[in-house]
Amino acid sequence: MGVRKKQMAERLKEERKSVAFAKLNNCPTSPRKMRLVADIIRGKKVEDSLNILKFSSKEAARRLDKLVLSAIANWQAKNEDSDVAEAGLFIKEIRVDGGSMLKRLRPAPQGRAHRIRKRSNHVTVVLGQTNNTEVN
């Protein structure tokens, strides 16, 4: 490995240690449906986003609710001495990427068949922390 590549990899590794995130891979929901819910909570405070997800009627909201709770637990594991309510956590980044597709055939008239694509997605939630330190 080259020197610059190694330095960049170590720098990215150090940055990743300070960020709390959670991933959900191969979620059996289409990415389009998951993005509808993800767009609602992007950039909101953690408490507000959990309330929005709790009262949403969409099935993708249940999965995102558990994922946000997992990201909060990951943040608490890194910052044992800090309190979640005082930290001012917010959803810094939420990405929904397409996952693998299950391809199935459905019978069609006159001996033909139509292809059905059962889509899945990968969701990544990154939490950010607002700095509430005031300088007098």
JSON list of C-alpha atoms in Angstrom, two decimals:
[
{"chain": "A", "resi": 1, "resn": "MET", "atom": "CA", "xyz": [0.00, 0.00, 0.00]},
{"chain": "A", "resi": 2, "resn": "GLY", "atom": "CA", "xyz": [1.30, 3.43, -0.91]},
{"chain": "A", "resi": 3, "resn": "VAL", "atom": "CA", "xyz": [2.14, 5.99, 1.75]},
{"chain": "A", "resi": 4, "resn": "ARG", "atom": "CA", "xyz": [-0.56, 8.49, 0.79]},
{"chain": "A", "resi": 5, "resn": "LYS", "atom": "CA", "xyz": [-3.19, 5.77, 0.56]},
{"chain": "A", "resi": 6, "resn": "LYS", "atom": "CA", "xyz": [-2.23, 4.44, 3.97]},
{"chain": "A", "resi": 7, "resn": "GLN", "atom": "CA", "xyz": [-2.32, 7.93, 5.53]},
{"chain": "A", "resi": 8, "resn": "MET", "atom": "CA", "xyz": [-5.74, 8.56, 4.01]},
{"chain": "A", "resi": 9, "resn": "ALA", "atom": "CA", "xyz": [-7.05, 5.21, 5.27]},
{"chain": "A", "resi": 10, "resn": "GLU", "atom": "CA", "xyz": [-5.81, 5.92, 8.80]},
{"chain": "A", "resi": 11, "resn": "ARG", "atom": "CA", "xyz": [-7.31, 9.43, 8.73]},
{"chain": "A", "resi": 12, "resn": "LEU", "atom": "CA", "xyz": [-10.69, 8.05, 7.63]},
{"chain": "A", "resi": 13, "resn": "LYS", "atom": "CA", "xyz": [-10.49, 5.40, 10.34]},
{"chain": "A", "resi": 14, "resn": "GLU", "atom": "CA", "xyz": [-9.87, 8.07, 13.00]},
{"chain": "A", "resi": 15, "resn": "GLU", "atom": "CA", "xyz": [-12.79, 10.18, 11.74]},
{"chain": "A", "resi": 16, "resn": "ARG", "atom": "CA", "xyz": [-15.07, 7.16, 11.80]},
{"chain": "A", "resi": 17, "resn": "LYS", "atom": "CA", "xyz": [-14.25, 6.50, 15.45]},
{"chain": "A", "resi": 18, "resn": "SER", "atom": "CA", "xyz": [-15.79, 9.82, 16.47]},
{"chain": "A", "resi": 19, "resn": "VAL", "atom": "CA", "xyz": [-19.01, 9.28, 14.47]},
{"chain": "A", "resi": 20, "resn": "ALA", "atom": "CA", "xyz": [-21.88, 7.05, 15.59]},
{"chain": "A", "resi": 21, "resn": "PHE", "atom": "CA", "xyz": [-23.70, 5.21, 12.84]},
{"chain": "A", "resi": 22, "resn": "ALA", "atom": "CA", "xyz": [-25.84, 2.14, 12.21]},
{"chain": "A", "resi": 23, "resn": "LYS", "atom": "CA", "xyz": [-26.43, 0.11, 9.06]},
{"chain": "A", "resi": 24, "resn": "LEU", "atom": "CA", "xyz": [-29.31, -2.06, 7.94]},
{"chain": "A", "resi": 25, "resn": "ASN", "atom": "CA", "xyz": [-28.44, -4.35, 5.04]},
{"chain": "A", "resi": 26, "resn": "ASN", "atom": "CA", "xyz": [-30.78, -6.28, 2.74]},
{"chain": "A", "resi": 27, "resn": "CYS", "atom": "CA", "xyz": [-33.98, -4.84, 4.16]},
{"chain": "A", "resi": 28, "resn": "PRO", "atom": "CA", "xyz": [-36.83, -6.43, 2.14]},
{"chain": "A", "resi": 29, "resn": "THR", "atom": "CA", "xyz": [-38.50, -3.12, 1.24]},
{"chain": "A", "resi": 30, "resn": "SER", "atom": "CA", "xyz": [-38.10, -1.27, -2.01]},
{"chain": "A", "resi": 31, "resn": "PRO", "atom": "CA", "xyz": [-35.65, 1.64, -1.81]},
{"chain": "A", "resi": 32, "resn": "ARG", "atom": "CA", "xyz": [-38.29, 4.04, -3.11]},
{"chain": "A", "resi": 33, "resn": "LYS", "atom": "CA", "xyz": [-40.66, 3.29, -0.22]},
{"chain": "A", "resi": 34, "resn": "MET", "atom": "CA", "xyz": [-37.83, 3.54, 2.31]},
{"chain": "A", "resi": 35, "resn": "ARG", "atom": "CA", "xyz": [-36.65, 6.90, 0.92]},
{"chain": "A", "resi": 36, "resn": "LEU", "atom": "CA", "xyz": [-40.13, 8.37, 1.47]},
{"chain": "A", "resi": 37, "resn": "VAL", "atom": "CA", "xyz": [-39.76, 7.79, 5.20]},
{"chain": "A", "resi": 38, "resn": "ALA", "atom": "CA", "xyz": [-36.03, 8.63, 5.32]},
{"chain": "A", "resi": 39, "resn": "ASP", "atom": "CA", "xyz": [-36.64, 12.03, 3.73]},
{"chain": "A", "resi": 40, "resn": "ILE", "atom": "CA", "xyz": [-39.08, 12.93, 6.50]},
{"chain": "A", "resi": 41, "resn": "ILE", "atom": "CA", "xyz": [-36.54, 12.49, 9.31]},
{"chain": "A", "resi": 42, "resn": "ARG", "atom": "CA", "xyz": [-33.37, 13.70, 7.57]},
{"chain": "A", "resi": 43, "resn": "GLY", "atom": "CA", "xyz": [-31.72, 16.52, 9.57]},
{"chain": "A", "resi": 44, "resn": "LYS", "atom": "CA", "xyz": [-34.18, 16.37, 12.47]},
{"chain": "A", "resi": 45, "resn": "LYS", "atom": "CA", "xyz": [-33.34, 15.94, 16.15]},
{"chain": "A", "resi": 46, "resn": "VAL", "atom": "CA", "xyz": [-33.28, 12.35, 17.34]},
{"chain": "A", "resi": 47, "resn": "GLU", "atom": "CA", "xyz": [-36.22, 12.80, 19.73]},
{"chain": "A", "resi": 48, "resn": "ASP", "atom": "CA", "xyz": [-38.36, 14.39, 17.00]},
{"chain": "A", "resi": 49, "resn": "SER", "atom": "CA", "xyz": [-37.48, 11.72, 14.46]},
{"chain": "A", "resi": 50, "resn": "LEU", "atom": "CA", "xyz": [-38.35, 8.90, 16.89]},
{"chain": "A", "resi": 51, "resn": "ASN", "atom": "CA", "xyz": [-41.75, 10.50, 17.50]},
{"chain": "A", "resi": 52, "resn": "ILE", "atom": "CA", "xyz": [-42.37, 10.88, 13.77]},
{"chain": "A", "resi": 53, "resn": "LEU", "atom": "CA", "xyz": [-41.44, 7.26, 13.11]},
{"chain": "A", "resi": 54, "resn": "LYS", "atom": "CA", "xyz": [-43.50, 5.99, 16.03]},
{"chain": "A", "resi": 55, "resn": "PHE", "atom": "CA", "xyz": [-46.71, 7.53, 14.70]},
{"chain": "A", "resi": 56, "resn": "SER", "atom": "CA", "xyz": [-46.11, 6.87, 11.02]},
{"chain": "A", "resi": 57, "resn": "SER", "atom": "CA", "xyz": [-48.36, 4.27, 9.40]},
{"chain": "A", "resi": 58, "resn": "LYS", "atom": "CA", "xyz": [-45.72, 3.10, 6.92]},
{"chain": "A", "resi": 59, "resn": "GLU", "atom": "CA", "xyz": [-44.06, -0.28, 7.37]},
{"chain": "A", "resi": 60, "resn": "ALA", "atom": "CA", "xyz": [-40.62, 1.18, 6.56]},
{"chain": "A", "resi": 61, "resn": "ALA", "atom": "CA", "xyz": [-40.97, 3.48, 9.58]},
{"chain": "A", "resi": 62, "resn": "ARG", "atom": "CA", "xyz": [-40.84, 0.50, 11.96]},
{"chain": "A", "resi": 63, "resn": "ARG", "atom": "CA", "xyz": [-37.52, -0.63, 10.52]},
{"chain": "A", "resi": 64, "resn": "LEU", "atom": "CA", "xyz": [-36.04, 2.89, 10.59]},
{"chain": "A", "resi": 65, "resn": "ASP", "atom": "CA", "xyz": [-37.20, 3.32, 14.19]},
{"chain": "A", "resi": 66, "resn": "LYS", "atom": "CA", "xyz": [-35.15, 0.32, 15.27]},
{"chain": "A", "resi": 67, "resn": "LEU", "atom": "CA", "xyz": [-32.19, 1.53, 13.20]},
{"chain": "A", "resi": 68, "resn": "VAL", "atom": "CA", "xyz": [-32.19, 5.00, 14.80]},
{"chain": "A", "resi": 69, "resn": "LEU", "atom": "CA", "xyz": [-32.38, 3.38, 18.26]},
{"chain": "A", "resi": 70, "resn": "SER", "atom": "CA", "xyz": [-29.40, 1.21, 17.31]},
{"chain": "A", "resi": 71, "resn": "ALA", "atom": "CA", "xyz": [-27.42, 4.29, 16.21]},
{"chain": "A", "resi": 72, "resn": "ILE", "atom": "CA", "xyz": [-28.22, 5.96, 19.55]},
{"chain": "A", "resi": 73, "resn": "ALA", "atom": "CA", "xyz": [-26.98, 2.85, 21.39]},
{"chain": "A", "resi": 74, "resn": "ASN", "atom": "CA", "xyz": [-23.78, 2.94, 19.32]},
{"chain": "A", "resi": 75, "resn": "TRP", "atom": "CA", "xyz": [-23.29, 6.60, 20.28]},
{"chain": "A", "resi": 76, "resn": "GLN", "atom": "CA", "xyz": [-23.80, 5.77, 23.96]},
{"chain": "A", "resi": 77, "resn": "ALA", "atom": "CA", "xyz": [-21.19, 3.00, 23.74]},
{"chain": "A", "resi": 78, "resn": "LYS", "atom": "CA", "xyz": [-18.61, 5.52, 22.52]},
{"chain": "A", "resi": 79, "resn": "ASN", "atom": "CA", "xyz": [-19.62, 8.31, 24.93]},
{"chain": "A", "resi": 80, "resn": "GLU", "atom": "CA", "xyz": [-20.43, 6.58, 28.21]},
{"chain": "A", "resi": 81, "resn": "ASP", "atom": "CA", "xyz": [-20.05, 9.73, 30.30]},
{"chain": "A", "resi": 82, "resn": "SER", "atom": "CA", "xyz": [-22.42, 11.87, 28.17]},
{"chain": "A", "resi": 83, "resn": "ASP", "atom": "CA", "xyz": [-26.22, 12.03, 28.30]},
{"chain": "A", "resi": 84, "resn": "VAL", "atom": "CA", "xyz": [-28.29, 11.62, 25.13]},
{"chain": "A", "resi": 85, "resn": "ALA", "atom": "CA", "xyz": [-30.77, 14.37, 26.03]},
{"chain": "A", "resi": 86, "resn": "GLU", "atom": "CA", "xyz": [-28.04, 16.96, 26.69]},
{"chain": "A", "resi": 87, "resn": "ALA", "atom": "CA", "xyz": [-25.90, 16.00, 23.70]},
{"chain": "A", "resi": 88, "resn": "GLY", "atom": "CA", "xyz": [-28.28, 17.43, 21.09]},
{"chain": "A", "resi": 89, "resn": "LEU", "atom": "CA", "xyz": [-28.07, 14.48, 18.70]},
{"chain": "A", "resi": 90, "resn": "PHE", "atom": "CA", "xyz": [-29.53, 14.87, 15.24]},
{"chain": "A", "resi": 91, "resn": "ILE", "atom": "CA", "xyz": [-29.64, 12.75, 12.11]},
{"chain": "A", "resi": 92, "resn": "LYS", "atom": "CA", "xyz": [-26.66, 14.07, 10.20]},
{"chain": "A", "resi": 93, "resn": "GLU", "atom": "CA", "xyz": [-26.93, 11.72, 7.26]},
{"chain": "A", "resi": 94, "resn": "ILE", "atom": "CA", "xyz": [-29.29, 8.98, 6.16]},
{"chain": "A", "resi": 95, "resn": "ARG", "atom": "CA", "xyz": [-28.63, 7.05, 2.97]},
{"chain": "A", "resi": 96, "resn": "VAL", "atom": "CA", "xyz": [-30.87, 4.51, 1.26]},
{"chain": "A", "resi": 97, "resn": "ASP", "atom": "CA", "xyz": [-29.11, 2.46, -1.39]},
{"chain": "A", "resi": 98, "resn": "GLY", "atom": "CA", "xyz": [-30.47, -0.33, -3.53]},
{"chain": "A", "resi": 99, "resn": "GLY", "atom": "CA", "xyz": [-29.69, -3.85, -2.40]},
{"chain": "A", "resi": 100, "resn": "SER", "atom": "CA", "xyz": [-29.92, -7.20, -4.09]},
{"chain": "A", "resi": 101, "resn": "MET", "atom": "CA", "xyz": [-32.97, -8.17, -6.10]},
{"chain": "A", "resi": 102, "resn": "LEU", "atom": "CA", "xyz": [-34.84, -11.46, -6.02]},
{"chain": "A", "resi": 103, "resn": "LYS", "atom": "CA", "xyz": [-35.99, -12.23, -9.54]},
{"chain": "A", "resi": 104, "resn": "ARG", "atom": "CA", "xyz": [-39.16, -14.26, -9.93]},
{"chain": "A", "resi": 105, "resn": "LEU", "atom": "CA", "xyz": [-41.42, -15.23, -12.83]},
{"chain": "A", "resi": 106, "resn": "ARG", "atom": "CA", "xyz": [-45.17, -14.68, -12.91]},
{"chain": "A", "resi": 107, "resn": "PRO", "atom": "CA", "xyz": [-47.35, -16.52, -15.41]},
{"chain": "A", "resi": 108, "resn": "ALA", "atom": "CA", "xyz": [-48.84, -14.35, -18.14]},
{"chain": "A", "resi": 109, "resn": "PRO", "atom": "CA", "xyz": [-51.44, -15.07, -20.81]},
{"chain": "A", "resi": 110, "resn": "GLN", "atom": "CA", "xyz": [-50.70, -17.13, -23.91]},
{"chain": "A", "resi": 111, "resn": "GLY", "atom": "CA", "xyz": [-47.85, -19.10, -22.36]},
{"chain": "A", "resi": 112, "resn": "ARG", "atom": "CA", "xyz": [-45.67, -16.14, -21.58]},
{"chain": "A", "resi": 113, "resn": "ALA", "atom": "CA", "xyz": [-44.08, -15.05, -18.31]},
{"chain": "A", "resi": 114, "resn": "HIS", "atom": "CA", "xyz": [-43.38, -11.68, -16.74]},
{"chain": "A", "resi": 115, "resn": "ARG", "atom": "CA", "xyz": [-40.40, -11.02, -14.53]},
{"chain": "A", "resi": 116, "resn": "ILE", "atom": "CA", "xyz": [-41.01, -9.72, -11.00]},
{"chain": "A", "resi": 117, "resn": "ARG", "atom": "CA", "xyz": [-38.17, -7.95, -9.20]},
{"chain": "A", "resi": 118, "resn": "LYS", "atom": "CA", "xyz": [-38.45, -8.07, -5.42]},
{"chain": "A", "resi": 119, "resn": "ARG", "atom": "CA", "xyz": [-36.22, -5.22, -4.36]},
{"chain": "A", "resi": 120, "resn": "SER", "atom": "CA", "xyz": [-34.27, -4.73, -1.14]},
{"chain": "A", "resi": 121, "resn": "ASN", "atom": "CA", "xyz": [-32.22, -1.86, 0.22]},
{"chain": "A", "resi": 122, "resn": "HIS", "atom": "CA", "xyz": [-29.34, -0.85, 2.47]},
{"chain": "A", "resi": 123, "resn": "VAL", "atom": "CA", "xyz": [-29.88, 2.00, 4.95]},
{"chain": "A", "resi": 124, "resn": "THR", "atom": "CA", "xyz": [-27.12, 3.90, 6.75]},
{"chain": "A", "resi": 125, "resn": "VAL", "atom": "CA", "xyz": [-27.89, 6.36, 9.55]},
{"chain": "A", "resi": 126, "resn": "VAL", "atom": "CA", "xyz": [-25.16, 8.73, 10.82]},
{"chain": "A", "resi": 127, "resn": "LEU", "atom": "CA", "xyz": [-25.75, 10.76, 13.97]},
{"chain": "A", "resi": 128, "resn": "GLY", "atom": "CA", "xyz": [-24.27, 14.20, 14.51]},
{"chain": "A", "resi": 129, "resn": "GLN", "atom": "CA", "xyz": [-23.90, 16.20, 17.70]},
{"chain": "A", "resi": 130, "resn": "THR", "atom": "CA", "xyz": [-24.61, 19.91, 18.04]},
{"chain": "A", "resi": 131, "resn": "ASN", "atom": "CA", "xyz": [-21.99, 21.81, 20.01]},
{"chain": "A", "resi": 132, "resn": "ASN", "atom": "CA", "xyz": [-23.78, 23.59, 22.84]},
{"chain": "A", "resi": 133, "resn": "THR", "atom": "CA", "xyz": [-20.61, 25.10, 24.27]},
{"chain": "A", "resi": 134, "resn": "GLU", "atom": "CA", "xyz": [-20.99, 28.85, 24.69]},
{"chain": "A", "resi": 135, "resn": "VAL", "atom": "CA", "xyz": [-18.04, 31.21, 24.99]},
{"chain": "A", "resi": 136, "resn": "ASN", "atom": "CA", "xyz": [-18.47, 34.02, 27.55]}
]
